[in-house]
Amino acid sequence: MLDPVTRPPGSLAPRCAQALLSPWSRLALLAVLLLAAATTVVLYEPQRLLSAGWPAQMSGVGAMVVFALAYGACTAALVPRPVLNLAAGALFGAQAGLGAAVAGTVLGAGISFTLGRVLGQGALRPLLRGRWLKAADGQLSRHGFRSMLAIRLFPGVPFAAANYCAAVSRMGYAPFLLATAIGTVPNTAAYVVAGSQAASPTSPTFLIAMGFIVVSGLAGATVAWRKRHGLRTSSDPAEGTDLAEPRPLAGAGAARER
């Protein structure tokens, strides 16, 4: 009678670990985390806690630190930033509110970037085959700070989408966070100032802030529309050139005629 084949001890555990740590498993985990965050936002609306003055028992620097931490967690959970920026202005005023909002913005962007880099990059990078996707990836990988700064200055790209697109690219942490900290200041300041003047919506300060928000939004949409053509032309081959059938050399053609 033949003896049963014995498997080496511990052979199942490495296979399970390899399957759990595979790129697609990590991408599935990222999708589950984002879905859970979106569900939490819909059900509990954590932004209302911030706009209502939570935590009410704290004040000063401590309240700003707690607000920045909560802001970062909320942005990572896909809470819209304009709501949080308005709350920052209403709670802390223009200057202190801007500091807390920018700190929370950088924190939330760093959390999203880390999640996308660790859980999504391995599975999504092999899928970058389209012309636009390759062009965008090349811009973010080669000119990370400049490209991300332009994205943050013009609010044409959603905040969360920019975070995860940058995470899939080869952009480093330092240029991503620095461009986020600098590029989000103008638009964030406009919302914070509007929030600080929300009690007097007819005041010149409030009207100027709202006008800046509208103008920057229109400018961002215009730039995004024009950049679409730029990405297309940068990813297309040269006009009049067929890459599938390279042209023969002049010498080779002359030799065949002889």
GROMACS .gro file of C-alpha atoms in nm:
model
  258
    1MET     CA    1   0.000   0.000   0.000
    2LEU     CA    2   0.137   0.336  -0.100
    3ASP     CA    3   0.211   0.582   0.173
    4PRO     CA    4   0.022   0.915   0.150
    5VAL     CA    5   0.223   1.203   0.018
    6THR     CA    6   0.324   1.428   0.301
    7ARG     CA    7   0.340   1.798   0.241
    8PRO     CA    8   0.614   1.994   0.405
    9PRO     CA    9   0.498   2.161   0.724
   10GLY     CA   10   0.395   2.521   0.692
   11SER     CA   11   0.338   2.508   0.316
   12LEU     CA   12  -0.022   2.632   0.342
   13ALA     CA   13   0.055   2.942   0.546
   14PRO     CA   14   0.293   3.099   0.290
   15ARG     CA   15   0.038   3.042   0.014
   16CYS     CA   16  -0.238   3.206   0.214
   17ALA     CA   17  -0.011   3.497   0.301
   18GLN     CA   18   0.089   3.535  -0.064
   19ALA     CA   19  -0.275   3.536  -0.171
   20LEU     CA   20  -0.375   3.789   0.093
   21LEU     CA   21  -0.084   4.018   0.009
   22SER     CA   22  -0.131   3.998  -0.369
   23PRO     CA   23  -0.192   4.327  -0.554
   24TRP     CA   24  -0.553   4.246  -0.632
   25SER     CA   25  -0.627   4.147  -0.272
   26ARG     CA   26  -0.486   4.478  -0.152
   27LEU     CA   27  -0.689   4.663  -0.414
   28ALA     CA   28  -1.002   4.484  -0.294
   29LEU     CA   29  -0.919   4.588   0.063
   30LEU     CA   30  -0.883   4.949  -0.051
   31ALA     CA   31  -1.224   4.932  -0.221
   32VAL     CA   32  -1.378   4.791   0.097
   33LEU     CA   33  -1.222   5.066   0.308
   34LEU     CA   34  -1.347   5.340   0.076
   35LEU     CA   35  -1.693   5.187   0.065
   36ALA     CA   36  -1.702   5.166   0.444
   37ALA     CA   37  -1.586   5.527   0.472
   38ALA     CA   38  -1.849   5.648   0.227
   39THR     CA   39  -2.119   5.453   0.412
   40THR     CA   40  -2.008   5.604   0.742
   41VAL     CA   41  -2.024   5.953   0.595
   42VAL     CA   42  -2.374   5.896   0.459
   43LEU     CA   43  -2.509   5.744   0.780
   44TYR     CA   44  -2.343   5.952   1.050
   45GLU     CA   45  -2.246   6.275   0.866
   46PRO     CA   46  -1.933   6.348   1.075
   47GLN     CA   47  -1.898   6.689   0.911
   48ARG     CA   48  -2.197   6.804   1.118
   49LEU     CA   49  -1.999   6.741   1.436
   50LEU     CA   50  -1.730   6.978   1.314
   51SER     CA   51  -1.968   7.247   1.192
   52ALA     CA   52  -2.160   7.229   1.522
   53GLY     CA   53  -1.848   7.319   1.718
   54TRP     CA   54  -1.726   6.981   1.834
   55PRO     CA   55  -1.555   6.940   2.070
   56ALA     CA   56  -1.743   7.211   2.258
   57GLN     CA   57  -1.539   7.180   2.578
   58MET     CA   58  -1.208   7.263   2.406
   59SER     CA   59  -1.072   7.594   2.284
   60GLY     CA   60  -0.755   7.752   2.155
   61VAL     CA   61  -0.470   7.549   2.009
   62GLY     CA   62  -0.605   7.221   2.144
   63ALA     CA   63  -0.931   7.263   1.961
   64MET     CA   64  -0.746   7.351   1.641
   65VAL     CA   65  -0.530   7.037   1.667
   66VAL     CA   66  -0.834   6.815   1.726
   67PHE     CA   67  -1.015   6.984   1.439
   68ALA     CA   68  -0.718   6.929   1.204
   69LEU     CA   69  -0.702   6.560   1.298
   70ALA     CA   70  -1.077   6.520   1.247
   71TYR     CA   71  -1.051   6.716   0.920
   72GLY     CA   72  -0.784   6.479   0.789
   73ALA     CA   73  -0.985   6.172   0.882
   74CYS     CA   74  -1.298   6.318   0.721
   75THR     CA   75  -1.125   6.401   0.393
   76ALA     CA   76  -0.978   6.051   0.380
   77ALA     CA   77  -1.336   5.928   0.433
   78LEU     CA   78  -1.447   6.127   0.125
   79VAL     CA   79  -1.619   6.414   0.311
   80PRO     CA   80  -1.628   6.718   0.077
   81ARG     CA   81  -1.361   6.971   0.173
   82PRO     CA   82  -1.572   7.285   0.112
   83VAL     CA   83  -1.800   7.187   0.401
   84LEU     CA   84  -1.503   7.141   0.631
   85ASN     CA   85  -1.341   7.467   0.519
   86LEU     CA   86  -1.660   7.661   0.590
   87ALA     CA   87  -1.674   7.497   0.933
   88ALA     CA   88  -1.312   7.594   1.002
   89GLY     CA   89  -1.386   7.959   0.929
   90ALA     CA   90  -1.704   7.957   1.134
   91LEU     CA   91  -1.531   7.800   1.437
   92PHE     CA   92  -1.188   7.964   1.443
   93GLY     CA   93  -1.205   8.272   1.222
   94ALA     CA   94  -1.011   8.342   0.906
   95GLN     CA   95  -0.647   8.308   1.016
   96ALA     CA   96  -0.667   8.026   1.269
   97GLY     CA   97  -0.927   7.847   1.059
   98LEU     CA   98  -0.701   7.858   0.754
   99GLY     CA   99  -0.413   7.703   0.951
  100ALA     CA  100  -0.632   7.423   1.084
  101ALA     CA  101  -0.789   7.357   0.742
  102VAL     CA  102  -0.455   7.343   0.557
  103ALA     CA  103  -0.308   7.111   0.823
  104GLY     CA  104  -0.610   6.885   0.795
  105THR     CA  105  -0.591   6.893   0.417
  106VAL     CA  106  -0.228   6.780   0.414
  107LEU     CA  107  -0.303   6.510   0.671
  108GLY     CA  108  -0.600   6.376   0.475
  109ALA     CA  109  -0.405   6.384   0.149
  110GLY     CA  110  -0.120   6.193   0.313
  111ILE     CA  111  -0.358   5.926   0.443
  112SER     CA  112  -0.521   5.882   0.101
  113PHE     CA  113  -0.183   5.880  -0.075
  114THR     CA  114  -0.052   5.612   0.161
  115LEU     CA  115  -0.360   5.394   0.118
  116GLY     CA  116  -0.343   5.426  -0.260
  117ARG     CA  117   0.032   5.361  -0.274
  118VAL     CA  118   0.028   5.056  -0.043
  119LEU     CA  119  -0.302   4.898  -0.148
  120GLY     CA  120  -0.366   5.011  -0.504
  121GLN     CA  121  -0.047   5.085  -0.694
  122GLY     CA  122   0.059   4.723  -0.751
  123ALA     CA  123  -0.269   4.629  -0.918
  124LEU     CA  124  -0.345   4.951  -1.104
  125ARG     CA  125  -0.009   5.038  -1.261
  126PRO     CA  126  -0.019   4.747  -1.510
  127LEU     CA  127  -0.357   4.880  -1.630
  128LEU     CA  128  -0.213   5.216  -1.744
  129ARG     CA  129  -0.237   5.140  -2.115
  130GLY     CA  130  -0.459   5.416  -2.250
  131ARG     CA  131  -0.301   5.720  -2.411
  132TRP     CA  132  -0.447   5.967  -2.164
  133LEU     CA  133  -0.361   5.747  -1.868
  134LYS     CA  134  -0.002   5.707  -1.982
  135ALA     CA  135   0.032   6.080  -2.045
  136ALA     CA  136  -0.110   6.169  -1.703
  137ASP     CA  137   0.111   5.910  -1.534
  138GLY     CA  138   0.416   6.047  -1.713
  139GLN     CA  139   0.339   6.402  -1.605
  140LEU     CA  140   0.289   6.305  -1.242
  141SER     CA  141   0.596   6.078  -1.235
  142ARG     CA  142   0.841   6.314  -1.407
  143HIS     CA  143   0.706   6.652  -1.293
  144GLY     CA  144   0.536   6.559  -0.968
  145PHE     CA  145   0.555   6.888  -0.777
  146ARG     CA  146   0.469   7.110  -1.073
  147SER     CA  147   0.182   6.891  -1.192
  148MET     CA  148   0.030   6.847  -0.846
  149LEU     CA  149   0.066   7.217  -0.772
  150ALA     CA  150  -0.132   7.299  -1.088
  151ILE     CA  151  -0.398   7.046  -0.994
  152ARG     CA  152  -0.436   7.191  -0.645
  153LEU     CA  153  -0.442   7.553  -0.761
  154PHE     CA  154  -0.721   7.494  -1.013
  155PRO     CA  155  -1.011   7.303  -0.855
  156GLY     CA  156  -1.099   7.112  -1.170
  157VAL     CA  157  -0.998   6.769  -1.032
  158PRO     CA  158  -1.170   6.626  -0.723
  159PHE     CA  159  -0.946   6.616  -0.418
  160ALA     CA  160  -0.976   6.240  -0.355
  161ALA     CA  161  -0.927   6.152  -0.723
  162ALA     CA  162  -0.605   6.355  -0.737
  163ASN     CA  163  -0.476   6.181  -0.425
  164TYR     CA  164  -0.525   5.831  -0.561
  165CYS     CA  165  -0.402   5.915  -0.911
  166ALA     CA  166  -0.083   6.054  -0.760
  167ALA     CA  167  -0.048   5.742  -0.544
  168VAL     CA  168  -0.064   5.514  -0.849
  169SER     CA  169   0.208   5.717  -1.022
  170ARG     CA  170   0.574   5.721  -0.918
  171MET     CA  171   0.550   6.059  -0.747
  172GLY     CA  172   0.730   6.085  -0.413
  173TYR     CA  173   0.576   6.178  -0.080
  174ALA     CA  174   0.766   6.506  -0.038
  175PRO     CA  175   0.661   6.677  -0.365
  176PHE     CA  176   0.305   6.551  -0.324
  177LEU     CA  177   0.261   6.687   0.029
  178LEU     CA  178   0.446   7.012  -0.041
  179ALA     CA  179   0.243   7.084  -0.355
  180THR     CA  180  -0.075   7.004  -0.163
  181ALA     CA  181   0.017   7.237   0.123
  182ILE     CA  182   0.094   7.527  -0.112
  183GLY     CA  183  -0.161   7.471  -0.387
  184THR     CA  184  -0.467   7.434  -0.165
  185VAL     CA  185  -0.412   7.762   0.022
  186PRO     CA  186  -0.596   8.004  -0.215
  187ASN     CA  187  -0.914   7.804  -0.258
  188THR     CA  188  -0.915   7.691   0.106
  189ALA     CA  189  -0.869   8.050   0.223
  190ALA     CA  190  -1.168   8.162   0.018
  191TYR     CA  191  -1.395   7.903   0.180
  192VAL     CA  192  -1.257   7.972   0.529
  193VAL     CA  193  -1.311   8.347   0.490
  194ALA     CA  194  -1.662   8.284   0.362
  195GLY     CA  195  -1.729   8.063   0.663
  196SER     CA  196  -1.599   8.326   0.902
  197GLN     CA  197  -1.835   8.583   0.746
  198ALA     CA  198  -2.133   8.351   0.708
  199ALA     CA  199  -2.331   8.551   0.965
  200SER     CA  200  -2.320   8.855   0.735
  201PRO     CA  201  -2.364   8.723   0.379
  202THR     CA  202  -2.399   9.073   0.235
  203SER     CA  203  -2.063   9.194   0.363
  204PRO     CA  204  -1.794   9.282   0.106
  205THR     CA  205  -1.556   9.020   0.250
  206PHE     CA  206  -1.809   8.741   0.205
  207LEU     CA  207  -1.900   8.852  -0.147
  208ILE     CA  208  -1.533   8.875  -0.250
  209ALA     CA  209  -1.463   8.527  -0.113
  210MET     CA  210  -1.761   8.379  -0.294
  211GLY     CA  211  -1.663   8.559  -0.614
  212PHE     CA  212  -1.314   8.410  -0.591
  213ILE     CA  213  -1.463   8.063  -0.548
  214VAL     CA  214  -1.679   8.104  -0.857
  215VAL     CA  215  -1.399   8.251  -1.071
  216SER     CA  216  -1.146   7.986  -0.965
  217GLY     CA  217  -1.395   7.712  -1.042
  218LEU     CA  218  -1.457   7.848  -1.391
  219ALA     CA  219  -1.083   7.891  -1.447
  220GLY     CA  220  -1.020   7.534  -1.335
  221ALA     CA  221  -1.283   7.400  -1.573
  222THR     CA  222  -1.132   7.602  -1.861
  223VAL     CA  223  -0.779   7.482  -1.790
  224ALA     CA  224  -0.897   7.120  -1.762
  225TRP     CA  225  -1.074   7.152  -2.097
  226ARG     CA  226  -0.761   7.285  -2.267
  227LYS     CA  227  -0.531   7.034  -2.098
  228ARG     CA  228  -0.738   6.754  -2.245
  229HIS     CA  229  -0.612   6.842  -2.591
  230GLY     CA  230  -0.256   6.876  -2.459
  231LEU     CA  231  -0.259   6.527  -2.307
  232ARG     CA  232  -0.399   6.384  -2.630
  233THR     CA  233  -0.131   6.539  -2.850
  234SER     CA  234   0.152   6.453  -2.612
  235SER     CA  235   0.050   6.086  -2.608
  236ASP     CA  236  -0.022   6.054  -2.983
  237PRO     CA  237   0.261   5.969  -3.224
  238ALA     CA  238   0.392   6.232  -3.460
  239GLU     CA  239   0.155   6.334  -3.736
  240GLY     CA  240   0.205   6.153  -4.061
  241THR     CA  241   0.410   5.874  -3.906
  242ASP     CA  242   0.290   5.512  -3.903
  243LEU     CA  243   0.452   5.333  -3.611
  244ALA     CA  244   0.324   4.992  -3.719
  245GLU     CA  245   0.507   5.006  -4.055
  246PRO     CA  246   0.842   5.187  -4.031
  247ARG     CA  247   0.960   5.360  -4.346
  248PRO     CA  248   1.247   5.191  -4.531
  249LEU     CA  249   1.577   5.368  -4.558
  250ALA     CA  250   1.662   5.548  -4.878
  251GLY     CA  251   1.968   5.330  -4.935
  252ALA     CA  252   1.770   5.010  -4.896
  253GLY     CA  253   1.511   5.132  -5.147
  254ALA     CA  254   1.777   5.224  -5.400
  255ALA     CA  255   1.942   4.883  -5.359
  256ARG     CA  256   1.612   4.708  -5.434
  257GLU     CA  257   1.558   4.917  -5.747
  258ARG     CA  258   1.898   4.814  -5.877
   0.00000   0.00000   0.00000
